[in-house]
PDB file of C-alpha atoms in Angstrom:
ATOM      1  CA  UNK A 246       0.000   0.000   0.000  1.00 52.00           C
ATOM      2  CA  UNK A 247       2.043   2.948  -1.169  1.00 57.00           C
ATOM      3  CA  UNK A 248      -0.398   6.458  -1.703  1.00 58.00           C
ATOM      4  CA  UNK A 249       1.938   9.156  -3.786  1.00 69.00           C
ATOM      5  CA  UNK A 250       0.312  12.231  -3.790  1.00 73.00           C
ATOM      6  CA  UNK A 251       0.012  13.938  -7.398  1.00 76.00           C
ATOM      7  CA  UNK A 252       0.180  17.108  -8.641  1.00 78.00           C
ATOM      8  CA  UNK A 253      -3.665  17.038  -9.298  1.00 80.00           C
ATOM      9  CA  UNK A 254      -4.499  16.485  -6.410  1.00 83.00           C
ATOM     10  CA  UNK A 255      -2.540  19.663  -4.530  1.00 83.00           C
ATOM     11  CA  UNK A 256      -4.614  21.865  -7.413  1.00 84.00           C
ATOM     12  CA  UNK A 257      -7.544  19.958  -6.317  1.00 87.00           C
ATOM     13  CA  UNK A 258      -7.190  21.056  -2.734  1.00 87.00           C
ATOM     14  CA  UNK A 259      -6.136  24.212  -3.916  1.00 88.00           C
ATOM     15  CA  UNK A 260      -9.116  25.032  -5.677  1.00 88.00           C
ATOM     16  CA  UNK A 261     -11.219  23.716  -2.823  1.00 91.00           C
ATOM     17  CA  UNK A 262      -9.589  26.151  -0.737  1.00 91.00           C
ATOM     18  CA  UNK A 263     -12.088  29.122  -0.998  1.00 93.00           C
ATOM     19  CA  UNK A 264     -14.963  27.180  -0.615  1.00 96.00           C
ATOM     20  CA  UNK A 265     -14.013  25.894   2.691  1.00 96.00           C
ATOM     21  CA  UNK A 266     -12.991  28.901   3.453  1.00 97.00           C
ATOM     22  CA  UNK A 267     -16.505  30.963   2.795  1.00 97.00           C
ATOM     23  CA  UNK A 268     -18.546  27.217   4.041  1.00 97.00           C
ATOM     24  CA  UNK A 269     -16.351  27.571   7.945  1.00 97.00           C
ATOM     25  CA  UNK A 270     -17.081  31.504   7.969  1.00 97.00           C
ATOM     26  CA  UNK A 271     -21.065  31.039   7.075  1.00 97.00           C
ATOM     27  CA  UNK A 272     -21.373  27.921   9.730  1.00 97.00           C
ATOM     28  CA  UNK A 273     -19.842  30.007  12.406  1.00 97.00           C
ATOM     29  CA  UNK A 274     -22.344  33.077  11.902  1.00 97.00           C
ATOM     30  CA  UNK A 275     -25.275  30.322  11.610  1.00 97.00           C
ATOM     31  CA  UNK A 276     -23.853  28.809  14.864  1.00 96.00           C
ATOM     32  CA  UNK A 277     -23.240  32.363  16.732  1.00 96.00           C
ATOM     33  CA  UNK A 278     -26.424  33.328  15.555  1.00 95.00           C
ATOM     34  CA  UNK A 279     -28.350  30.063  17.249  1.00 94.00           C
ATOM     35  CA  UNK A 280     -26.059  30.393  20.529  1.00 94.00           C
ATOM     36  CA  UNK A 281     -26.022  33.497  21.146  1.00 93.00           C
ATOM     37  CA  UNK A 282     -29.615  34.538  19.860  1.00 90.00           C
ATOM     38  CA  UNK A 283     -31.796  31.489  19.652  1.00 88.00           C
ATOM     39  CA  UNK A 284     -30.745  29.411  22.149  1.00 89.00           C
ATOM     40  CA  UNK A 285     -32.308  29.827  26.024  1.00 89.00           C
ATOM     41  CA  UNK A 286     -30.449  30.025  28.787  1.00 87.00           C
ATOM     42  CA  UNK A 287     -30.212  27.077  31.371  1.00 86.00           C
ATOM     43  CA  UNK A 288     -32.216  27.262  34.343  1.00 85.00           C
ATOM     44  CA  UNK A 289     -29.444  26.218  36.160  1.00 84.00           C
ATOM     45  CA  UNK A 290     -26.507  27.800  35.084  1.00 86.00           C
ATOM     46  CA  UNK A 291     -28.386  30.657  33.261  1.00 87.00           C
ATOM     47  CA  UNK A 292     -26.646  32.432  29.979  1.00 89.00           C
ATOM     48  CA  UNK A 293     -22.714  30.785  30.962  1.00 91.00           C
ATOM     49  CA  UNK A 294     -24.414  28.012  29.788  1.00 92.00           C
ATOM     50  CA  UNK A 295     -23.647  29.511  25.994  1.00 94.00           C
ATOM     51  CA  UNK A 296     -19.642  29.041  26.730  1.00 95.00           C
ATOM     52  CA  UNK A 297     -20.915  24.837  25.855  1.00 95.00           C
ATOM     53  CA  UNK A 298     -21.194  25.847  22.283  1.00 96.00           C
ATOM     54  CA  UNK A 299     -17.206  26.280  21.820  1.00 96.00           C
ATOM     55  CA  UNK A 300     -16.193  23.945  24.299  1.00 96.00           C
ATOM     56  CA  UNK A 301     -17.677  21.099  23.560  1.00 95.00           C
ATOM     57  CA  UNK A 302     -17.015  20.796  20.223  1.00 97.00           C
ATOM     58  CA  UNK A 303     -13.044  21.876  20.720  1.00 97.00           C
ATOM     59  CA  UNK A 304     -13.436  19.392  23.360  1.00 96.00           C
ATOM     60  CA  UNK A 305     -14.551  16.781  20.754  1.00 95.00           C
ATOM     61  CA  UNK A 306     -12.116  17.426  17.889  1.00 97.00           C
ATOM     62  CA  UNK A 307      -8.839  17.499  20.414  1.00 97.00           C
ATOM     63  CA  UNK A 308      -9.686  14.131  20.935  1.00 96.00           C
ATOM     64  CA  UNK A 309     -10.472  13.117  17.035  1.00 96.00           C
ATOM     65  CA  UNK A 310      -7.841  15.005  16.043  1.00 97.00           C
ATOM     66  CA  UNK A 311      -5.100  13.340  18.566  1.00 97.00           C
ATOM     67  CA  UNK A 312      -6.889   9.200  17.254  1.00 97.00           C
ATOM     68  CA  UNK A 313      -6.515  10.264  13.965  1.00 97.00           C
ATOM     69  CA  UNK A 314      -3.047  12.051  14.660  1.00 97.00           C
ATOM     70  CA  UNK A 315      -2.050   8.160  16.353  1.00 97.00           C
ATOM     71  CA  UNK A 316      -3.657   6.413  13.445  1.00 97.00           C
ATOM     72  CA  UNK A 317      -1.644   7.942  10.913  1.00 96.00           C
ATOM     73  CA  UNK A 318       1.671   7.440  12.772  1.00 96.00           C
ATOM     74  CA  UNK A 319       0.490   3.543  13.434  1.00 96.00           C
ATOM     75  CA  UNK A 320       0.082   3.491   9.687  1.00 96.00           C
ATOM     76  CA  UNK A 321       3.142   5.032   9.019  1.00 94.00           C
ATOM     77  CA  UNK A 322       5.360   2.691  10.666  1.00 92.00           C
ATOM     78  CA  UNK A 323       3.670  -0.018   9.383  1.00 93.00           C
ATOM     79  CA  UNK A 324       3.533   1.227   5.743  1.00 91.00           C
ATOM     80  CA  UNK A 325       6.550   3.327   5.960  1.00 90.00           C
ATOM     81  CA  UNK A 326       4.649   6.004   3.389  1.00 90.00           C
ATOM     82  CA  UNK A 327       5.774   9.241   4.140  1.00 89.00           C
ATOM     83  CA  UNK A 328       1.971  10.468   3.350  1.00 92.00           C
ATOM     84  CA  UNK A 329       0.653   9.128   7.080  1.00 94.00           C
ATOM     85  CA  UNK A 330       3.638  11.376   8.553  1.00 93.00           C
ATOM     86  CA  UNK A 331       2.864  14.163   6.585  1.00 94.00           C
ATOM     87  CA  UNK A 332      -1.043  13.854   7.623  1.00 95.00           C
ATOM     88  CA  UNK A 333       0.023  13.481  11.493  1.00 96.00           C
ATOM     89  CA  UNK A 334       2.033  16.736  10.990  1.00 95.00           C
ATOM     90  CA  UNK A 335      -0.546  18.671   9.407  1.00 95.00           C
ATOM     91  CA  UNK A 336      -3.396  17.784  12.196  1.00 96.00           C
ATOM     92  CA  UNK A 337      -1.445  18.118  15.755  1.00 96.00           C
ATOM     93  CA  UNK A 338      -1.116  22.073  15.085  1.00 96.00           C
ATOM     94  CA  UNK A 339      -5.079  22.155  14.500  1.00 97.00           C
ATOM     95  CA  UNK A 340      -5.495  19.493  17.808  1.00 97.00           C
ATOM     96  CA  UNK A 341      -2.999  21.425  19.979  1.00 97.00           C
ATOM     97  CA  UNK A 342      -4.937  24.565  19.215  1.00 98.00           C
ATOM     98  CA  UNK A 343      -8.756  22.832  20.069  1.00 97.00           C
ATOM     99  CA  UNK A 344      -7.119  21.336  23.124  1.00 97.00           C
ATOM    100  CA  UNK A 345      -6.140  24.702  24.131  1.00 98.00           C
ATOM    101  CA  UNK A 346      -9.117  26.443  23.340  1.00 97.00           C
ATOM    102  CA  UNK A 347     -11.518  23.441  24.946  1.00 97.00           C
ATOM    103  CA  UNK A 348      -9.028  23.919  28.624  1.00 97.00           C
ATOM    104  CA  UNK A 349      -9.555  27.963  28.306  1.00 97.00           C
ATOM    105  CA  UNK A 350     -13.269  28.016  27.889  1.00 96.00           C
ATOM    106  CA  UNK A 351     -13.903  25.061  30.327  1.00 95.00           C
ATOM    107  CA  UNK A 352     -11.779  26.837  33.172  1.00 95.00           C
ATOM    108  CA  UNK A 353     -14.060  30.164  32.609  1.00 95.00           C
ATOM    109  CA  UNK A 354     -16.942  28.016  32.217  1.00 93.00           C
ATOM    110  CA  UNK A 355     -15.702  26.591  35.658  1.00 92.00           C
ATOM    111  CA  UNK A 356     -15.316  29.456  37.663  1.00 92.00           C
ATOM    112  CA  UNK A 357     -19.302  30.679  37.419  1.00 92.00           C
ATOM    113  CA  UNK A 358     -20.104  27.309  38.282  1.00 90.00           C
ATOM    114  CA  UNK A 359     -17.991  25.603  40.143  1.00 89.00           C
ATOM    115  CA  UNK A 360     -16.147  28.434  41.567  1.00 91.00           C
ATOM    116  CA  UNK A 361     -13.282  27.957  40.648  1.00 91.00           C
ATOM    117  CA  UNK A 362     -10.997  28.283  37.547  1.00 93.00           C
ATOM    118  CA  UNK A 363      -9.259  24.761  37.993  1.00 92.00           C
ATOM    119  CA  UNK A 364      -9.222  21.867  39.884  1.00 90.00           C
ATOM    120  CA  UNK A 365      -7.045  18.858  39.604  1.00 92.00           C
ATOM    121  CA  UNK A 366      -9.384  16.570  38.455  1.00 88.00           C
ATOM    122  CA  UNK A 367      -9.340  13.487  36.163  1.00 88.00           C
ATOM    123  CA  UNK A 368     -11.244  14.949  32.958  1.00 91.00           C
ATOM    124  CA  UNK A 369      -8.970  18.425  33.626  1.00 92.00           C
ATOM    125  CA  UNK A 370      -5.841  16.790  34.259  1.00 93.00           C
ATOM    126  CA  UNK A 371      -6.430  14.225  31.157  1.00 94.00           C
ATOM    127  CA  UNK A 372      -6.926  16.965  29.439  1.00 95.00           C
ATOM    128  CA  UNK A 373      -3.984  19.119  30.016  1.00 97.00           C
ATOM    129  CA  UNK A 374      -1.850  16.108  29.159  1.00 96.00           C
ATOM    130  CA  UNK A 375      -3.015  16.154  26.145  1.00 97.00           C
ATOM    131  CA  UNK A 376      -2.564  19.429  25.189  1.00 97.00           C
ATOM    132  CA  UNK A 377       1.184  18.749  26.458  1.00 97.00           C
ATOM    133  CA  UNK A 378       1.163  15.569  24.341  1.00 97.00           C
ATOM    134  CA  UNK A 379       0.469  17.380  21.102  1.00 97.00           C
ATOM    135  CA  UNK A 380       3.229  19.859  22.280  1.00 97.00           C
ATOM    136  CA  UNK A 381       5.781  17.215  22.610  1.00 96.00           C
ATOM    137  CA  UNK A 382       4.995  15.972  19.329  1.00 96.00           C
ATOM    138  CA  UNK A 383       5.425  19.220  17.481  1.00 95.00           C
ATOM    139  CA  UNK A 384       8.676  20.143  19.326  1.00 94.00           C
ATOM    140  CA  UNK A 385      10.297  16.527  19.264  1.00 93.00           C
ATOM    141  CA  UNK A 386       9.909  16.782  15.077  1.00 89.00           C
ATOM    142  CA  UNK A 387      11.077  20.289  15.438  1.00 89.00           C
ATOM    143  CA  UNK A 388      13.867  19.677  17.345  1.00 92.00           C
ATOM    144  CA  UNK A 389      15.627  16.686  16.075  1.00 90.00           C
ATOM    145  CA  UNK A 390      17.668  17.302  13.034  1.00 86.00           C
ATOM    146  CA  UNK A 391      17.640  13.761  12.023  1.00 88.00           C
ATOM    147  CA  UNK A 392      14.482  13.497  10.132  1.00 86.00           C
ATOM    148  CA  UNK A 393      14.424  10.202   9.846  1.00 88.00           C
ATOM    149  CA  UNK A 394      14.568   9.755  13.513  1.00 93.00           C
ATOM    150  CA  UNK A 395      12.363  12.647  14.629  1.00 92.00           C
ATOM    151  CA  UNK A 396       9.632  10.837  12.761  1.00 91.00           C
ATOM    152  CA  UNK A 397      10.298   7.498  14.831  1.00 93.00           C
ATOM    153  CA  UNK A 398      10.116   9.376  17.708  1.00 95.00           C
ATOM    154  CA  UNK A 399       7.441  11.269  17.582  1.00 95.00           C
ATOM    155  CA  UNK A 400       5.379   8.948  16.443  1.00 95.00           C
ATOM    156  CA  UNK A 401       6.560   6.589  18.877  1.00 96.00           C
ATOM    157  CA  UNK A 402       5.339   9.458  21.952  1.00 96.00           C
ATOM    158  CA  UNK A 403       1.783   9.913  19.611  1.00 96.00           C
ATOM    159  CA  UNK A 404       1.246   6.145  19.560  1.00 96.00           C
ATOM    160  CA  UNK A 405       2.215   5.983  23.503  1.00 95.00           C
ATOM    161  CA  UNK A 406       0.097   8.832  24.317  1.00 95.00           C
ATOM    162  CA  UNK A 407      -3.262   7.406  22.665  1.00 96.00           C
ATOM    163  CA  UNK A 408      -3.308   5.652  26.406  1.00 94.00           C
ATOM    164  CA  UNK A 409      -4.831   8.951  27.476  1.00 93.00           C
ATOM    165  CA  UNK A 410      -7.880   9.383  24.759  1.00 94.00           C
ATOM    166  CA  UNK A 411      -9.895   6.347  26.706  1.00 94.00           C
ATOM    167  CA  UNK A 412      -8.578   7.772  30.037  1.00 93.00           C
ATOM    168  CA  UNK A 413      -9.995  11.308  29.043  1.00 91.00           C
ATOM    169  CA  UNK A 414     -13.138   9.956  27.916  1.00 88.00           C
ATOM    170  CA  UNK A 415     -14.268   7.747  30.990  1.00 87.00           C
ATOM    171  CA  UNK A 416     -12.495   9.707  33.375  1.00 84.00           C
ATOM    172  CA  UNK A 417     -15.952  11.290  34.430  1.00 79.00           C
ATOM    173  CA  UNK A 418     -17.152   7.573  35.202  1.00 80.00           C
ATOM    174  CA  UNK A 419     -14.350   5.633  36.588  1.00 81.00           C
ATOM    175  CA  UNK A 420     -13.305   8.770  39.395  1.00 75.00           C
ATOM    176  CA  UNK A 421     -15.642  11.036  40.945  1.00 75.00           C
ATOM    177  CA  UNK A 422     -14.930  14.111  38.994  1.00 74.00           C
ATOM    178  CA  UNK A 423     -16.165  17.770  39.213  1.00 71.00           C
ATOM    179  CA  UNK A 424     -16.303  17.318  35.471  1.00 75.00           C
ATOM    180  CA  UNK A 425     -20.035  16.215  34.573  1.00 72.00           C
ATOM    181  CA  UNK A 426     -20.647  13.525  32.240  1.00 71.00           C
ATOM    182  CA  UNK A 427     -21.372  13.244  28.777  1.00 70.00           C
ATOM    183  CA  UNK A 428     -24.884  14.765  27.833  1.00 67.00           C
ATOM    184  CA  UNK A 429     -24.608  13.026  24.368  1.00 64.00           C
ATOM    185  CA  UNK A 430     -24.171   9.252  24.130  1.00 62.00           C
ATOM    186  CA  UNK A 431     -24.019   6.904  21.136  1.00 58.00           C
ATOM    187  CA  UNK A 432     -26.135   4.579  23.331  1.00 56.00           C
ATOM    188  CA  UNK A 433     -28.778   6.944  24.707  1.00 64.00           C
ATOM    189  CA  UNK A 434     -31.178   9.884  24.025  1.00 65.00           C
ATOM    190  CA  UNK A 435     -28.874  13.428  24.367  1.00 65.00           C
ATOM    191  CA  UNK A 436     -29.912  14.450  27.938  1.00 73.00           C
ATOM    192  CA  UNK A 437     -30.127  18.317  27.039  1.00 79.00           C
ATOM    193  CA  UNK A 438     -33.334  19.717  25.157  1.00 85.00           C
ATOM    194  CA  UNK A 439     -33.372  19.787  21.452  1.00 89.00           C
ATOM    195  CA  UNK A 440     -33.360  24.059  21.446  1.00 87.00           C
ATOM    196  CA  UNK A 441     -29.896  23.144  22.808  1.00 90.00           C
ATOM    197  CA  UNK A 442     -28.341  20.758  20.778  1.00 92.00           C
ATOM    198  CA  UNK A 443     -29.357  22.291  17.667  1.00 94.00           C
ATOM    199  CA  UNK A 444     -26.982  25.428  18.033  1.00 95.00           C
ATOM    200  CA  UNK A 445     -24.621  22.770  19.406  1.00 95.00           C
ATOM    201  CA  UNK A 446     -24.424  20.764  16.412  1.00 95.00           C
ATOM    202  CA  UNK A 447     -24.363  23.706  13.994  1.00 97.00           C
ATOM    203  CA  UNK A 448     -21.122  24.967  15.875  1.00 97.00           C
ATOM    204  CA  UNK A 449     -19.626  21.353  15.706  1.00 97.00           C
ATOM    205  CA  UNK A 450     -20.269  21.372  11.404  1.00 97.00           C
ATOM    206  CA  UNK A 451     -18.292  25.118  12.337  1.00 97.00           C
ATOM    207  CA  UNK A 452     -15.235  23.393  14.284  1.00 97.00           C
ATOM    208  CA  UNK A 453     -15.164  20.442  11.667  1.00 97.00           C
ATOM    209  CA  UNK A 454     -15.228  22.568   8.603  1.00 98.00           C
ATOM    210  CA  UNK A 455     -12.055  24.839  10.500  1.00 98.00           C
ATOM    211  CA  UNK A 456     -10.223  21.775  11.225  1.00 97.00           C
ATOM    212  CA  UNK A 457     -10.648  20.332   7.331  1.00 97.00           C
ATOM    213  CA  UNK A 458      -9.648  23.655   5.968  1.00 97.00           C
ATOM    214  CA  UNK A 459      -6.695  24.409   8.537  1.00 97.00           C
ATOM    215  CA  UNK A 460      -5.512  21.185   8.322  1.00 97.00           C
ATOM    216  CA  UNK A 461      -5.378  21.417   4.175  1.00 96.00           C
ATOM    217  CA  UNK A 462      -3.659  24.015   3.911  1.00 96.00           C
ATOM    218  CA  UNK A 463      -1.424  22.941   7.094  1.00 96.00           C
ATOM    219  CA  UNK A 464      -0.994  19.555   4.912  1.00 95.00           C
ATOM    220  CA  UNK A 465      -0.067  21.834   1.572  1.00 94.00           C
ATOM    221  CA  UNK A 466       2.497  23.368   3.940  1.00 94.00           C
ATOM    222  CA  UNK A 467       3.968  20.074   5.153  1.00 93.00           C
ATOM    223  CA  UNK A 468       4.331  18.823   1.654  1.00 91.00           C
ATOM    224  CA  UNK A 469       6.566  22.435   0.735  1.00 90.00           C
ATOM    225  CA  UNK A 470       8.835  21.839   3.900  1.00 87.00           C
ATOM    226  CA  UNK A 471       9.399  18.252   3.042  1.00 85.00           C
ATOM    227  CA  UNK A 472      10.479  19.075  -0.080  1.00 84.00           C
ATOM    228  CA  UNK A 473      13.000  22.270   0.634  1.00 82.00           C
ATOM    229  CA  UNK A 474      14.044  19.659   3.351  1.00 78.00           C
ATOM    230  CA  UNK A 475      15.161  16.710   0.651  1.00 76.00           C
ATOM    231  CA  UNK A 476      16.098  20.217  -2.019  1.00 73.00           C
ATOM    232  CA  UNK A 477      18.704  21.310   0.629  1.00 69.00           C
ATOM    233  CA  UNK A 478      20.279  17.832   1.745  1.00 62.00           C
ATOM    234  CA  UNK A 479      20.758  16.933  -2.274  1.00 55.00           C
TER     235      UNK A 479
ATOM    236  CA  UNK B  21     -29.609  44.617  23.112  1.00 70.00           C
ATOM    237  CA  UNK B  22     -28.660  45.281  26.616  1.00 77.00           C
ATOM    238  CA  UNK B  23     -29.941  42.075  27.932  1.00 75.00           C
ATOM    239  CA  UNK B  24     -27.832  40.330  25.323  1.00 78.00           C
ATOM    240  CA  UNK B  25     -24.882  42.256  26.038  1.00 80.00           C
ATOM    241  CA  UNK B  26     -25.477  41.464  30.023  1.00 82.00           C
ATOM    242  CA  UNK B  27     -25.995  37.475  29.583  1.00 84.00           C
ATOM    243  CA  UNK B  28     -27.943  37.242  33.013  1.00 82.00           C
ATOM    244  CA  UNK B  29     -24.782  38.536  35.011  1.00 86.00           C
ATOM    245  CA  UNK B  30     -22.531  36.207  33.086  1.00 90.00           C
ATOM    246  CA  UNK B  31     -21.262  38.484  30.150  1.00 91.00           C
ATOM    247  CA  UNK B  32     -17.217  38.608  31.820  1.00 93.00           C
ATOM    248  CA  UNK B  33     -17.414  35.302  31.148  1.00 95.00           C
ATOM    249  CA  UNK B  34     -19.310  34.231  28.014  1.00 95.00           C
ATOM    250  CA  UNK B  35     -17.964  37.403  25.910  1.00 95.00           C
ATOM    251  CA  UNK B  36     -14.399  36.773  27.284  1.00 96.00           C
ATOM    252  CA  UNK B  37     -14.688  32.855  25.941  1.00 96.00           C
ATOM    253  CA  UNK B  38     -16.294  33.901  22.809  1.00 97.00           C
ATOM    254  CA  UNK B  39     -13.506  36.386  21.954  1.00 97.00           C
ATOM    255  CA  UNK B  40     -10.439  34.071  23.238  1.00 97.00           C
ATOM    256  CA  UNK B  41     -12.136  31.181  20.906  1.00 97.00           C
ATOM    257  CA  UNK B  42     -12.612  33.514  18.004  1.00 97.00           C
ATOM    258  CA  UNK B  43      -9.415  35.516  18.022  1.00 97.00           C
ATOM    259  CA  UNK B  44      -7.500  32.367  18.638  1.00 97.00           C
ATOM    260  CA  UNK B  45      -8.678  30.628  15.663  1.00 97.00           C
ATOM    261  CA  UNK B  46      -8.628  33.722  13.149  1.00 97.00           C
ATOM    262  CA  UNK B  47      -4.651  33.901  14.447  1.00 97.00           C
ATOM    263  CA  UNK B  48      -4.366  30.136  13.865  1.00 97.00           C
ATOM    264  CA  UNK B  49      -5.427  30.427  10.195  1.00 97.00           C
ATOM    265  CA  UNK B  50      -3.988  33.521   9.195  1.00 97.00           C
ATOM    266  CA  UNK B  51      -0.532  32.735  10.570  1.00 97.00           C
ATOM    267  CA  UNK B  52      -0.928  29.136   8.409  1.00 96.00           C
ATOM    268  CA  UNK B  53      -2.014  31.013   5.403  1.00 96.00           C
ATOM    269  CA  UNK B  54       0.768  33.500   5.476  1.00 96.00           C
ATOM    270  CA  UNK B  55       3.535  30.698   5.974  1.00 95.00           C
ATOM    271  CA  UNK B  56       2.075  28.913   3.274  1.00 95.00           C
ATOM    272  CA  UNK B  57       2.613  31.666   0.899  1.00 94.00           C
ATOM    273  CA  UNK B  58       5.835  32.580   2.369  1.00 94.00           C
ATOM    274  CA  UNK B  59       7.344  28.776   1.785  1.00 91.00           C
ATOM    275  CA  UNK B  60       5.851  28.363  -1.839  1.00 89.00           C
ATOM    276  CA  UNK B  61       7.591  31.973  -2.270  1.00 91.00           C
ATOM    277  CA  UNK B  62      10.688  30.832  -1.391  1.00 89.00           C
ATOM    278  CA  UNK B  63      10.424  26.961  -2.724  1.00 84.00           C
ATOM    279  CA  UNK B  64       9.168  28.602  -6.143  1.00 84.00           C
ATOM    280  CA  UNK B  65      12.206  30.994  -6.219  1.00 84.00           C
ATOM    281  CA  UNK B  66      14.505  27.752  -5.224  1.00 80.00           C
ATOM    282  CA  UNK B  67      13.218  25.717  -8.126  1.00 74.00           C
ATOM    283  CA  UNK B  68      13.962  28.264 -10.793  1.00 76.00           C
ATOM    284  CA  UNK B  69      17.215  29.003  -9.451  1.00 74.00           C
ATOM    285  CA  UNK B  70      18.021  25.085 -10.080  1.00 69.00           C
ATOM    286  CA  UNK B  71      16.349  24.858 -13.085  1.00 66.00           C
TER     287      UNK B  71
END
């Protein structure tokens, strides 16, 4: 299984550029409109309820982002096809940056109700190792000159560090966590109203659409430094 | 406009997320745009001087 990656198919993602570009700006008004506008406030937690809309969904593609990140270096030591390692490189930017943003808005979100802005908790703590995996793995590529062995390496620390995405997940049922647990299931009805989920959804279509269109022009990126990289070694 | 503007006492909060989310992703995406064009600058410039 060898993928090359053709001319083509850079002009292809080229050209599908501003159209992901104009799609992520319209779903973002369409999902500020709903959260901010149409959504009601919850009769617990009142209007800092609305900080859910961008935390959840960073929440949900810093975890994606880091499986797929893991799958792709998996694949690329099995496969050796420098495409996987250029894919892993072009995503942990995008999941460093959603892990980042889902730890800032959930420690304001925390401080209104919880009272506090952190607390050492498993779904927190998880979490902030995360955000310090996808750190590692930028830096250890960045920092080795050997690129040959930078790429062992930090995919060796990405495959290693998948541990944590079932630890973040289930940390909210296997300790007893501040952290509440998940609203949405795969295995039962959402347990927040429909007026709420709507606007949630509509800002998850947002995030995704960001993370395709970051990530494409993140991987277009990649593919330029890998080839100054082999221009200057000739 | 007011009452949206207030969000029930909670406007430090949900404006400061908003703007931290927003900001941080328009920075994400302009700094990748701008070293995109920056590295097929200089890779373009490269290739002709080889060729």
């Amino acid at each position: 299984m060898y993928i090359k990656i053709k001319n083509n198919h850079i002009e292809f993602i080229k050209s599908a550029n501003p159209y992901l570009i104009f799609a992520t700006i319209f779903a973002f008004v369409i999902g500020l409109y709903y959260s901010l506008f149409q959504s009601p406030p919850d009769y617990i937690q009142g209007d800092s309820m609305r900080i859910m809309y961008i935390h959840v969904p960073s929440a949900w593609f810093a975890l994606m982002t880091y499986s797929i990140l893991a799958g792709s270096c998996v694949l690329w030591f099995i496969t050796r096809n420098p495409l996987f390692n250029v894919v892993a490189r072009s995503i942990a930017q995008v999941g460093m940056v959603f892990t980042l943003m889902s730890l800032i808005t959930g420690s304001i979100w925390g401080k209104p109700t919880w009272g506090v802005w952190w607390v050492w908790d498993a779904r927190l703590t998880s979490m902030l190792i995360l955000f310090f995996l996808y750190i590692a793995y930028i830096f250890l590529w960045q920092a080795i000159s050997n690129k040959e062995l930078a790429s062992k390496i930090s995919a060796a620390l990405a495959i290693i560090g998948f541990i944590n995405i079932p630890v973040i997940k289930f940390s909210v049922d296997w300790w007893n966590t501040l952290h509440q647990p998940a609203s949405i299931s795969k295995l039962s009805a959402p347990s927040i109203d429909v007026s709420m989920l709507i606007p949630l959804f509509i800002m998850t279509a947002a995030c995704f659409l960001f993370l395709v269109t970051v990530s494409l022009i993140r991987f277009r990126l990649v593919l330029i430094e890998n080839k100054m990289l082999r221009t200057s070694s000739l | 406009m007011n009452e949206l503007l207030d969000m029930g006492g909670y406007a430090i909060f949900v404006w400061s997320s908003y703007g931290i989310f927003f900001f941080s992703l328009i920075i994400f995406f302009l700094i990748n745009i701008s070293n995109l064009r920056k590295y097929e600058k200089i890779f373009n410039k490269t290739k002709n001087k080889i060729e």
